[in-house]
Amino acid sequence: MYDHYSGALYGVILRIVQSKEYTEEIIQDVFVKIWNSIHQYDVSKGRFYTWMINIARNTAIDYLKSKGFQNQLKNQSLPDFVYDSTELSTTNDSSDYIGFASVLESLEKDKKELIDLAYYQGYTQNEISEKLKIPLGTVKTKMRNALMKLKDLLKDYQ
């Protein structure tokens, strides 16, 4: 399971925490969580890959919000946390085994932006609402529409 999914999960986590060091630490936690909670996976609610991506995303967001990480941030020099867009590019990402980047690129710009903010940058819907200066209800509706469109694109992709 690790050999098959670690690259894709690593990419999701790296986009959120933007540090290889922390990503390596978090991915271990993610696979332990998957192993310990495999009995909670429900086939009728979605695909196994999607379930694992959500665990990875939530673990990365929890890590960023943890007090330990916040204290480490205060003690680190700035260059460790500067965003390097070439390092995090989705176009030639070796961790993108299923070609998700190309599927994501086929979404409309506004839908792609919402998915990027929520799933790759770790924003909550409230934070997206504040960042984009649109009502929370609108964010929720647009996010639902974006995910439904993405689901349709993924069905066609298979």
CSV table of C-alpha atoms in Angstrom, one decimal:
chain,number,residue,atom,x,y,z
A,1,MET,CA,0.0,0.0,0.0
A,2,TYR,CA,2.8,2.4,0.9
A,3,ASP,CA,4.6,1.8,-2.4
A,4,HIS,CA,1.5,2.4,-4.4
A,5,TYR,CA,0.1,5.5,-2.6
A,6,SER,CA,2.9,7.2,-0.8
A,7,GLY,CA,3.9,9.4,-3.7
A,8,ALA,CA,0.5,10.9,-4.3
A,9,LEU,CA,-0.1,11.4,-0.5
A,10,TYR,CA,3.3,12.9,-0.2
A,11,GLY,CA,2.4,15.5,-2.9
A,12,VAL,CA,-0.8,16.5,-1.1
A,13,ILE,CA,0.9,16.9,2.2
A,14,LEU,CA,3.8,18.8,0.7
A,15,ARG,CA,1.4,21.3,-0.9
A,16,ILE,CA,-0.1,22.0,2.5
A,17,VAL,CA,2.9,22.2,4.8
A,18,GLN,CA,5.4,23.3,2.1
A,19,SER,CA,8.4,21.7,3.8
A,20,LYS,CA,9.9,18.3,2.8
A,21,GLU,CA,11.1,17.8,6.4
A,22,TYR,CA,7.6,18.1,7.9
A,23,THR,CA,6.0,16.2,5.0
A,24,GLU,CA,8.2,13.2,5.7
A,25,GLU,CA,7.1,13.3,9.4
A,26,ILE,CA,3.5,13.7,8.6
A,27,ILE,CA,3.3,10.9,5.9
A,28,GLN,CA,4.4,8.4,8.6
A,29,ASP,CA,1.5,9.6,10.8
A,30,VAL,CA,-0.9,9.3,7.8
A,31,PHE,CA,0.0,5.7,7.1
A,32,VAL,CA,-0.3,4.8,10.8
A,33,LYS,CA,-3.8,6.5,10.9
A,34,ILE,CA,-4.8,4.6,7.7
A,35,TRP,CA,-3.6,1.3,9.2
A,36,ASN,CA,-5.3,1.9,12.5
A,37,SER,CA,-8.6,3.0,11.0
A,38,ILE,CA,-8.9,0.8,7.9
A,39,HIS,CA,-12.0,-0.7,9.5
A,40,GLN,CA,-13.7,2.7,9.2
A,41,TYR,CA,-13.4,2.8,5.4
A,42,ASP,CA,-16.8,2.4,3.7
A,43,VAL,CA,-16.9,1.5,0.1
A,44,SER,CA,-20.3,2.9,-0.4
A,45,LYS,CA,-19.1,6.4,0.6
A,46,GLY,CA,-16.3,6.7,-1.9
A,47,ARG,CA,-13.1,5.4,-3.3
A,48,PHE,CA,-10.2,4.2,-1.1
A,49,TYR,CA,-7.8,6.7,-2.6
A,50,THR,CA,-10.2,9.6,-1.8
A,51,TRP,CA,-10.5,8.3,1.8
A,52,MET,CA,-6.7,8.3,2.1
A,53,ILE,CA,-6.3,11.7,0.6
A,54,ASN,CA,-8.8,13.1,3.1
A,55,ILE,CA,-6.8,11.5,6.0
A,56,ALA,CA,-3.6,13.0,4.6
A,57,ARG,CA,-5.1,16.4,4.1
A,58,ASN,CA,-6.7,16.6,7.5
A,59,THR,CA,-3.5,15.3,9.2
A,60,ALA,CA,-1.4,18.0,7.4
A,61,ILE,CA,-3.9,20.7,8.4
A,62,ASP,CA,-4.0,19.5,12.0
A,63,TYR,CA,-0.2,19.5,12.0
A,64,LEU,CA,0.0,23.1,10.8
A,65,LYS,CA,-2.5,24.2,13.5
A,66,SER,CA,-0.7,22.3,16.3
A,67,LYS,CA,1.0,24.3,19.0
A,68,GLY,CA,4.2,22.3,18.5
A,69,PHE,CA,4.4,23.3,14.8
A,70,GLN,CA,3.6,26.9,15.6
A,71,ASN,CA,6.5,27.0,18.2
A,72,GLN,CA,8.8,25.4,15.7
A,73,LEU,CA,7.8,28.1,13.1
A,74,LYS,CA,8.8,30.8,15.6
A,75,ASN,CA,12.2,29.3,16.0
A,76,GLN,CA,13.0,28.7,12.3
A,77,SER,CA,14.7,31.1,9.9
A,78,LEU,CA,12.5,32.5,7.0
A,79,PRO,CA,14.2,30.7,4.1
A,80,ASP,CA,13.0,27.3,5.4
A,81,PHE,CA,9.4,28.4,4.7
A,82,VAL,CA,9.6,30.4,1.5
A,83,TYR,CA,7.3,29.0,-1.1
A,84,ASP,CA,9.1,27.6,-4.1
A,85,SER,CA,6.6,27.3,-6.9
A,86,THR,CA,9.0,25.2,-9.1
A,87,GLU,CA,9.4,22.7,-6.3
A,88,LEU,CA,5.7,22.3,-5.8
A,89,SER,CA,4.6,22.4,-9.4
A,90,THR,CA,1.8,20.0,-10.4
A,91,THR,CA,2.7,19.7,-14.0
A,92,ASN,CA,5.7,17.3,-13.8
A,93,ASP,CA,5.1,16.0,-10.3
A,94,SER,CA,6.5,12.4,-10.0
A,95,SER,CA,4.0,11.8,-7.2
A,96,ASP,CA,1.0,12.3,-9.5
A,97,TYR,CA,0.7,8.7,-10.5
A,98,ILE,CA,-2.9,8.8,-11.6
A,99,GLY,CA,-2.6,12.0,-13.7
A,100,PHE,CA,-4.7,14.0,-11.3
A,101,ALA,CA,-3.0,17.2,-12.2
A,102,SER,CA,-4.2,17.0,-15.8
A,103,VAL,CA,-7.7,16.3,-14.6
A,104,LEU,CA,-7.6,19.3,-12.3
A,105,GLU,CA,-6.3,21.5,-15.1
A,106,SER,CA,-9.5,20.8,-17.1
A,107,LEU,CA,-11.7,22.4,-14.4
A,108,GLU,CA,-12.9,26.0,-14.8
A,109,LYS,CA,-10.6,28.5,-13.2
A,110,ASP,CA,-12.9,29.3,-10.2
A,111,LYS,CA,-13.5,25.6,-9.4
A,112,LYS,CA,-9.7,24.9,-9.7
A,113,GLU,CA,-9.0,27.8,-7.3
A,114,LEU,CA,-11.4,26.5,-4.7
A,115,ILE,CA,-10.0,23.0,-4.8
A,116,ASP,CA,-6.4,24.3,-4.7
A,117,LEU,CA,-7.2,26.5,-1.7
A,118,ALA,CA,-9.0,23.8,0.2
A,119,TYR,CA,-7.1,20.6,-0.6
A,120,TYR,CA,-3.6,21.8,-1.5
A,121,GLN,CA,-3.2,24.9,0.6
A,122,GLY,CA,-5.3,23.7,3.6
A,123,TYR,CA,-7.7,26.5,3.8
A,124,THR,CA,-11.0,26.0,5.6
A,125,GLN,CA,-14.2,27.1,3.9
A,126,ASN,CA,-14.4,30.0,6.4
A,127,GLU,CA,-10.8,31.1,5.4
A,128,ILE,CA,-11.6,30.8,1.7
A,129,SER,CA,-14.7,33.0,2.3
A,130,GLU,CA,-12.5,35.6,3.9
A,131,LYS,CA,-9.7,35.3,1.4
A,132,LEU,CA,-11.9,35.6,-1.7
A,133,LYS,CA,-14.3,38.0,0.0
A,134,ILE,CA,-17.4,36.0,-0.9
A,135,PRO,CA,-20.1,34.7,1.5
A,136,LEU,CA,-19.6,31.4,3.2
A,137,GLY,CA,-22.7,29.9,1.7
A,138,THR,CA,-21.5,30.8,-1.7
A,139,VAL,CA,-18.1,29.1,-1.0
A,140,LYS,CA,-19.9,26.0,0.2
A,141,THR,CA,-22.1,25.9,-2.9
A,142,LYS,CA,-19.3,26.5,-5.3
A,143,MET,CA,-17.1,23.9,-3.5
A,144,ARG,CA,-19.8,21.3,-3.8
A,145,ASN,CA,-20.2,22.1,-7.5
A,146,ALA,CA,-16.5,22.0,-8.0
A,147,LEU,CA,-16.3,18.6,-6.4
A,148,MET,CA,-19.2,17.2,-8.4
A,149,LYS,CA,-17.6,18.4,-11.6
A,150,LEU,CA,-14.3,16.9,-10.5
A,151,LYS,CA,-16.1,13.6,-9.8
A,152,ASP,CA,-17.6,13.6,-13.3
A,153,LEU,CA,-14.2,14.4,-14.9
A,154,LEU,CA,-12.6,11.5,-12.9
A,155,LYS,CA,-15.3,9.1,-14.0
A,156,ASP,CA,-14.6,10.1,-17.6
A,157,TYR,CA,-10.9,9.8,-17.0
A,158,GLN,CA,-11.1,6.1,-16.0
